[in-house]
């Protein structure tokens, strides 16, 4: 289980008052670092998890404004993570963006039907990822 809380400046409490909190979930550390850098650039605080079970726990504990979820995780697949989050009254309203290398239309539709608000294909196009994050944060 890997949990990491980072913010771009000041204390986490101060940053959370003015910056959205994003939970980034990916079992690949390089992908997490890329997401973390982008989130800092667009002035979002972020927390990270490297597996599905940790992601569910962190979403419950931290109540992020958005979850960026890799759909292929080692312990729980992304659909199961989405299902658990959407069944829990504490996390059911958190928007989830599926982050996936699966580019087939039926996979993308399955993610949306499961409860994801949007999806982003890997490898990322940074401008597209940033636009999706901003759109989901409102």
mmCIF file with all atom_site columns, C-alpha atoms in Angstrom:
data_model
loop_
_atom_site.group_PDB
_atom_site.id
_atom_site.type_symbol
_atom_site.label_atom_id
_atom_site.label_alt_id
_atom_site.label_comp_id
_atom_site.label_asym_id
_atom_site.label_entity_id
_atom_site.label_seq_id
_atom_site.pdbx_PDB_ins_code
_atom_site.Cartn_x
_atom_site.Cartn_y
_atom_site.Cartn_z
_atom_site.occupancy
_atom_site.B_iso_or_equiv
_atom_site.pdbx_formal_charge
_atom_site.auth_seq_id
_atom_site.auth_comp_id
_atom_site.auth_asym_id
_atom_site.auth_atom_id
_atom_site.pdbx_PDB_model_num
ATOM 1   C CA . UNK A 1 1   ? 0.000   0.000  0.000   1.00 0.00 ? 1   UNK A CA 1
ATOM 2   C CA . UNK A 1 2   ? 1.494   3.301  -1.097  1.00 0.00 ? 2   UNK A CA 1
ATOM 3   C CA . UNK A 1 3   ? 0.100   6.666  -0.063  1.00 0.00 ? 3   UNK A CA 1
ATOM 4   C CA . UNK A 1 4   ? 1.632   10.021 -0.848  1.00 0.00 ? 4   UNK A CA 1
ATOM 5   C CA . UNK A 1 5   ? 0.307   13.510 -0.129  1.00 0.00 ? 5   UNK A CA 1
ATOM 6   C CA . UNK A 1 6   ? 1.918   16.457 -1.863  1.00 0.00 ? 6   UNK A CA 1
ATOM 7   C CA . UNK A 1 7   ? 0.995   20.020 -2.536  1.00 0.00 ? 7   UNK A CA 1
ATOM 8   C CA . UNK A 1 8   ? 2.677   22.705 -4.504  1.00 0.00 ? 8   UNK A CA 1
ATOM 9   C CA . UNK A 1 9   ? 3.371   25.154 -1.655  1.00 0.00 ? 9   UNK A CA 1
ATOM 10  C CA . UNK A 1 10  ? 2.648   26.041 1.978   1.00 0.00 ? 10  UNK A CA 1
ATOM 11  C CA . UNK A 1 11  ? 1.034   23.532 4.296   1.00 0.00 ? 11  UNK A CA 1
ATOM 12  C CA . UNK A 1 12  ? -1.423  20.913 2.971   1.00 0.00 ? 12  UNK A CA 1
ATOM 13  C CA . UNK A 1 13  ? -4.217  22.511 5.016   1.00 0.00 ? 13  UNK A CA 1
ATOM 14  C CA . UNK A 1 14  ? -3.600  25.968 3.519   1.00 0.00 ? 14  UNK A CA 1
ATOM 15  C CA . UNK A 1 15  ? -3.351  24.577 -0.012  1.00 0.00 ? 15  UNK A CA 1
ATOM 16  C CA . UNK A 1 16  ? -6.501  22.517 0.320   1.00 0.00 ? 16  UNK A CA 1
ATOM 17  C CA . UNK A 1 17  ? -8.444  25.681 1.155   1.00 0.00 ? 17  UNK A CA 1
ATOM 18  C CA . UNK A 1 18  ? -7.674  27.199 -2.236  1.00 0.00 ? 18  UNK A CA 1
ATOM 19  C CA . UNK A 1 19  ? -6.501  24.345 -4.478  1.00 0.00 ? 19  UNK A CA 1
ATOM 20  C CA . UNK A 1 20  ? -8.498  21.354 -5.680  1.00 0.00 ? 20  UNK A CA 1
ATOM 21  C CA . UNK A 1 21  ? -7.281  17.995 -4.389  1.00 0.00 ? 21  UNK A CA 1
ATOM 22  C CA . UNK A 1 22  ? -6.739  15.279 -7.000  1.00 0.00 ? 22  UNK A CA 1
ATOM 23  C CA . UNK A 1 23  ? -6.136  11.595 -6.266  1.00 0.00 ? 23  UNK A CA 1
ATOM 24  C CA . UNK A 1 24  ? -3.883  10.115 -8.968  1.00 0.00 ? 24  UNK A CA 1
ATOM 25  C CA . UNK A 1 25  ? -3.879  6.309  -9.096  1.00 0.00 ? 25  UNK A CA 1
ATOM 26  C CA . UNK A 1 26  ? -1.382  4.348  -11.195 1.00 0.00 ? 26  UNK A CA 1
ATOM 27  C CA . UNK A 1 27  ? 0.869   1.364  -10.519 1.00 0.00 ? 27  UNK A CA 1
ATOM 28  C CA . UNK A 1 28  ? 3.584   2.898  -12.713 1.00 0.00 ? 28  UNK A CA 1
ATOM 29  C CA . UNK A 1 29  ? 5.744   5.379  -10.779 1.00 0.00 ? 29  UNK A CA 1
ATOM 30  C CA . UNK A 1 30  ? 6.780   7.233  -13.962 1.00 0.00 ? 30  UNK A CA 1
ATOM 31  C CA . UNK A 1 31  ? 3.131   7.859  -14.837 1.00 0.00 ? 31  UNK A CA 1
ATOM 32  C CA . UNK A 1 32  ? 2.463   9.073  -11.286 1.00 0.00 ? 32  UNK A CA 1
ATOM 33  C CA . UNK A 1 33  ? 5.410   11.468 -11.471 1.00 0.00 ? 33  UNK A CA 1
ATOM 34  C CA . UNK A 1 34  ? 4.146   12.871 -14.765 1.00 0.00 ? 34  UNK A CA 1
ATOM 35  C CA . UNK A 1 35  ? 0.668   13.345 -13.333 1.00 0.00 ? 35  UNK A CA 1
ATOM 36  C CA . UNK A 1 36  ? 2.102   14.944 -10.187 1.00 0.00 ? 36  UNK A CA 1
ATOM 37  C CA . UNK A 1 37  ? 4.128   17.432 -12.218 1.00 0.00 ? 37  UNK A CA 1
ATOM 38  C CA . UNK A 1 38  ? 1.130   18.387 -14.327 1.00 0.00 ? 38  UNK A CA 1
ATOM 39  C CA . UNK A 1 39  ? -1.094  18.774 -11.269 1.00 0.00 ? 39  UNK A CA 1
ATOM 40  C CA . UNK A 1 40  ? 1.446   21.060 -9.603  1.00 0.00 ? 40  UNK A CA 1
ATOM 41  C CA . UNK A 1 41  ? 1.688   23.154 -12.786 1.00 0.00 ? 41  UNK A CA 1
ATOM 42  C CA . UNK A 1 42  ? -2.067  23.673 -12.857 1.00 0.00 ? 42  UNK A CA 1
ATOM 43  C CA . UNK A 1 43  ? -2.103  24.449 -9.121  1.00 0.00 ? 43  UNK A CA 1
ATOM 44  C CA . UNK A 1 44  ? -3.790  21.323 -7.806  1.00 0.00 ? 44  UNK A CA 1
ATOM 45  C CA . UNK A 1 45  ? -2.830  19.598 -4.595  1.00 0.00 ? 45  UNK A CA 1
ATOM 46  C CA . UNK A 1 46  ? -2.508  15.881 -5.111  1.00 0.00 ? 46  UNK A CA 1
ATOM 47  C CA . UNK A 1 47  ? -2.297  12.550 -3.395  1.00 0.00 ? 47  UNK A CA 1
ATOM 48  C CA . UNK A 1 48  ? -1.211  9.323  -5.038  1.00 0.00 ? 48  UNK A CA 1
ATOM 49  C CA . UNK A 1 49  ? -1.909  5.625  -4.757  1.00 0.00 ? 49  UNK A CA 1
ATOM 50  C CA . UNK A 1 50  ? -0.349  2.691  -6.599  1.00 0.00 ? 50  UNK A CA 1
ATOM 51  C CA . UNK A 1 51  ? -3.150  0.154  -6.173  1.00 0.00 ? 51  UNK A CA 1
ATOM 52  C CA . UNK A 1 52  ? -6.924  0.004  -6.158  1.00 0.00 ? 52  UNK A CA 1
ATOM 53  C CA . UNK A 1 53  ? -7.475  -0.855 -2.501  1.00 0.00 ? 53  UNK A CA 1
ATOM 54  C CA . UNK A 1 54  ? -5.370  2.106  -1.390  1.00 0.00 ? 54  UNK A CA 1
ATOM 55  C CA . UNK A 1 55  ? -7.221  4.341  -3.842  1.00 0.00 ? 55  UNK A CA 1
ATOM 56  C CA . UNK A 1 56  ? -10.571 3.403  -2.300  1.00 0.00 ? 56  UNK A CA 1
ATOM 57  C CA . UNK A 1 57  ? -9.279  4.075  1.231   1.00 0.00 ? 57  UNK A CA 1
ATOM 58  C CA . UNK A 1 58  ? -7.686  7.383  0.246   1.00 0.00 ? 58  UNK A CA 1
ATOM 59  C CA . UNK A 1 59  ? -10.824 8.555  -1.541  1.00 0.00 ? 59  UNK A CA 1
ATOM 60  C CA . UNK A 1 60  ? -12.839 7.842  1.608   1.00 0.00 ? 60  UNK A CA 1
ATOM 61  C CA . UNK A 1 61  ? -10.309 9.510  3.917   1.00 0.00 ? 61  UNK A CA 1
ATOM 62  C CA . UNK A 1 62  ? -9.367  12.577 1.844   1.00 0.00 ? 62  UNK A CA 1
ATOM 63  C CA . UNK A 1 63  ? -12.513 13.238 -0.240  1.00 0.00 ? 63  UNK A CA 1
ATOM 64  C CA . UNK A 1 64  ? -10.603 14.522 -3.306  1.00 0.00 ? 64  UNK A CA 1
ATOM 65  C CA . UNK A 1 65  ? -12.246 16.802 -5.851  1.00 0.00 ? 65  UNK A CA 1
ATOM 66  C CA . UNK A 1 66  ? -11.234 14.454 -8.691  1.00 0.00 ? 66  UNK A CA 1
ATOM 67  C CA . UNK A 1 67  ? -9.765  10.971 -9.175  1.00 0.00 ? 67  UNK A CA 1
ATOM 68  C CA . UNK A 1 68  ? -7.479  10.110 -12.104 1.00 0.00 ? 68  UNK A CA 1
ATOM 69  C CA . UNK A 1 69  ? -7.695  6.312  -12.199 1.00 0.00 ? 69  UNK A CA 1
ATOM 70  C CA . UNK A 1 70  ? -5.506  3.893  -14.143 1.00 0.00 ? 70  UNK A CA 1
ATOM 71  C CA . UNK A 1 71  ? -7.898  1.146  -15.204 1.00 0.00 ? 71  UNK A CA 1
ATOM 72  C CA . UNK A 1 72  ? -5.339  -1.681 -15.077 1.00 0.00 ? 72  UNK A CA 1
ATOM 73  C CA . UNK A 1 73  ? -4.105  -2.043 -11.504 1.00 0.00 ? 73  UNK A CA 1
ATOM 74  C CA . UNK A 1 74  ? -2.439  -5.060 -9.870  1.00 0.00 ? 74  UNK A CA 1
ATOM 75  C CA . UNK A 1 75  ? -4.981  -5.785 -7.114  1.00 0.00 ? 75  UNK A CA 1
ATOM 76  C CA . UNK A 1 76  ? -8.377  -4.453 -8.249  1.00 0.00 ? 76  UNK A CA 1
ATOM 77  C CA . UNK A 1 77  ? -9.159  -3.491 -11.798 1.00 0.00 ? 77  UNK A CA 1
ATOM 78  C CA . UNK A 1 78  ? -10.381 0.028  -12.420 1.00 0.00 ? 78  UNK A CA 1
ATOM 79  C CA . UNK A 1 79  ? -13.990 -1.046 -12.936 1.00 0.00 ? 79  UNK A CA 1
ATOM 80  C CA . UNK A 1 80  ? -14.032 -2.620 -9.450  1.00 0.00 ? 80  UNK A CA 1
ATOM 81  C CA . UNK A 1 81  ? -12.513 0.531  -7.922  1.00 0.00 ? 81  UNK A CA 1
ATOM 82  C CA . UNK A 1 82  ? -15.139 2.693  -9.652  1.00 0.00 ? 82  UNK A CA 1
ATOM 83  C CA . UNK A 1 83  ? -17.885 0.335  -8.492  1.00 0.00 ? 83  UNK A CA 1
ATOM 84  C CA . UNK A 1 84  ? -16.769 0.508  -4.855  1.00 0.00 ? 84  UNK A CA 1
ATOM 85  C CA . UNK A 1 85  ? -16.477 4.294  -4.960  1.00 0.00 ? 85  UNK A CA 1
ATOM 86  C CA . UNK A 1 86  ? -19.869 4.793  -6.617  1.00 0.00 ? 86  UNK A CA 1
ATOM 87  C CA . UNK A 1 87  ? -21.597 2.471  -4.097  1.00 0.00 ? 87  UNK A CA 1
ATOM 88  C CA . UNK A 1 88  ? -20.252 4.438  -1.125  1.00 0.00 ? 88  UNK A CA 1
ATOM 89  C CA . UNK A 1 89  ? -22.310 7.542  -0.199  1.00 0.00 ? 89  UNK A CA 1
ATOM 90  C CA . UNK A 1 90  ? -19.092 9.280  0.945   1.00 0.00 ? 90  UNK A CA 1
ATOM 91  C CA . UNK A 1 91  ? -17.388 8.925  -2.453  1.00 0.00 ? 91  UNK A CA 1
ATOM 92  C CA . UNK A 1 92  ? -20.176 8.443  -4.986  1.00 0.00 ? 92  UNK A CA 1
ATOM 93  C CA . UNK A 1 93  ? -20.157 12.093 -6.143  1.00 0.00 ? 93  UNK A CA 1
ATOM 94  C CA . UNK A 1 94  ? -16.390 12.345 -6.750  1.00 0.00 ? 94  UNK A CA 1
ATOM 95  C CA . UNK A 1 95  ? -15.755 12.606 -10.500 1.00 0.00 ? 95  UNK A CA 1
ATOM 96  C CA . UNK A 1 96  ? -13.485 9.866  -11.864 1.00 0.00 ? 96  UNK A CA 1
ATOM 97  C CA . UNK A 1 97  ? -11.436 10.071 -15.055 1.00 0.00 ? 97  UNK A CA 1
ATOM 98  C CA . UNK A 1 98  ? -10.419 6.686  -16.460 1.00 0.00 ? 98  UNK A CA 1
ATOM 99  C CA . UNK A 1 99  ? -6.781  6.759  -17.540 1.00 0.00 ? 99  UNK A CA 1
ATOM 100 C CA . UNK A 1 100 ? -6.154  3.863  -19.883 1.00 0.00 ? 100 UNK A CA 1
ATOM 101 C CA . UNK A 1 101 ? -4.079  2.350  -22.641 1.00 0.00 ? 101 UNK A CA 1
ATOM 102 C CA . UNK A 1 102 ? -7.194  0.456  -23.776 1.00 0.00 ? 102 UNK A CA 1
ATOM 103 C CA . UNK A 1 103 ? -8.317  2.428  -26.802 1.00 0.00 ? 103 UNK A CA 1
ATOM 104 C CA . UNK A 1 104 ? -11.187 0.257  -28.022 1.00 0.00 ? 104 UNK A CA 1
ATOM 105 C CA . UNK A 1 105 ? -14.537 2.024  -28.153 1.00 0.00 ? 105 UNK A CA 1
ATOM 106 C CA . UNK A 1 106 ? -16.247 -0.765 -26.174 1.00 0.00 ? 106 UNK A CA 1
ATOM 107 C CA . UNK A 1 107 ? -13.698 -0.397 -23.350 1.00 0.00 ? 107 UNK A CA 1
ATOM 108 C CA . UNK A 1 108 ? -14.242 3.346  -23.213 1.00 0.00 ? 108 UNK A CA 1
ATOM 109 C CA . UNK A 1 109 ? -18.020 2.904  -23.133 1.00 0.00 ? 109 UNK A CA 1
ATOM 110 C CA . UNK A 1 110 ? -17.661 0.302  -20.354 1.00 0.00 ? 110 UNK A CA 1
ATOM 111 C CA . UNK A 1 111 ? -15.707 2.833  -18.245 1.00 0.00 ? 111 UNK A CA 1
ATOM 112 C CA . UNK A 1 112 ? -18.353 5.501  -18.761 1.00 0.00 ? 112 UNK A CA 1
ATOM 113 C CA . UNK A 1 113 ? -21.187 3.065  -17.946 1.00 0.00 ? 113 UNK A CA 1
ATOM 114 C CA . UNK A 1 114 ? -19.337 2.044  -14.753 1.00 0.00 ? 114 UNK A CA 1
ATOM 115 C CA . UNK A 1 115 ? -19.450 5.651  -13.550 1.00 0.00 ? 115 UNK A CA 1
ATOM 116 C CA . UNK A 1 116 ? -16.383 7.416  -14.935 1.00 0.00 ? 116 UNK A CA 1
ATOM 117 C CA . UNK A 1 117 ? -17.073 10.971 -16.007 1.00 0.00 ? 117 UNK A CA 1
ATOM 118 C CA . UNK A 1 118 ? -14.489 10.896 -18.809 1.00 0.00 ? 118 UNK A CA 1
ATOM 119 C CA . UNK A 1 119 ? -11.509 8.918  -20.028 1.00 0.00 ? 119 UNK A CA 1
ATOM 120 C CA . UNK A 1 120 ? -8.024  9.768  -21.230 1.00 0.00 ? 120 UNK A CA 1
ATOM 121 C CA . UNK A 1 121 ? -5.888  7.498  -23.402 1.00 0.00 ? 121 UNK A CA 1
ATOM 122 C CA . UNK A 1 122 ? -2.272  6.671  -22.666 1.00 0.00 ? 122 UNK A CA 1
ATOM 123 C CA . UNK A 1 123 ? 0.168   7.868  -23.765 1.00 0.00 ? 123 UNK A CA 1
ATOM 124 C CA . UNK A 1 124 ? -1.078  11.238 -22.584 1.00 0.00 ? 124 UNK A CA 1
ATOM 125 C CA . UNK A 1 125 ? -1.366  14.297 -24.718 1.00 0.00 ? 125 UNK A CA 1
ATOM 126 C CA . UNK A 1 126 ? -0.587  16.799 -21.957 1.00 0.00 ? 126 UNK A CA 1
ATOM 127 C CA . UNK A 1 127 ? -2.878  19.542 -23.272 1.00 0.00 ? 127 UNK A CA 1
ATOM 128 C CA . UNK A 1 128 ? -5.753  17.068 -23.531 1.00 0.00 ? 128 UNK A CA 1
ATOM 129 C CA . UNK A 1 129 ? -5.132  15.748 -20.032 1.00 0.00 ? 129 UNK A CA 1
ATOM 130 C CA . UNK A 1 130 ? -4.965  19.268 -18.606 1.00 0.00 ? 130 UNK A CA 1
ATOM 131 C CA . UNK A 1 131 ? -8.195  20.262 -20.382 1.00 0.00 ? 131 UNK A CA 1
ATOM 132 C CA . UNK A 1 132 ? -9.961  17.156 -19.050 1.00 0.00 ? 132 UNK A CA 1
ATOM 133 C CA . UNK A 1 133 ? -8.787  17.839 -15.489 1.00 0.00 ? 133 UNK A CA 1
ATOM 134 C CA . UNK A 1 134 ? -9.913  21.469 -15.663 1.00 0.00 ? 134 UNK A CA 1
ATOM 135 C CA . UNK A 1 135 ? -13.282 20.496 -17.175 1.00 0.00 ? 135 UNK A CA 1
ATOM 136 C CA . UNK A 1 136 ? -13.924 17.892 -14.467 1.00 0.00 ? 136 UNK A CA 1
ATOM 137 C CA . UNK A 1 137 ? -12.967 20.296 -11.692 1.00 0.00 ? 137 UNK A CA 1
ATOM 138 C CA . UNK A 1 138 ? -15.449 22.808 -13.093 1.00 0.00 ? 138 UNK A CA 1
#
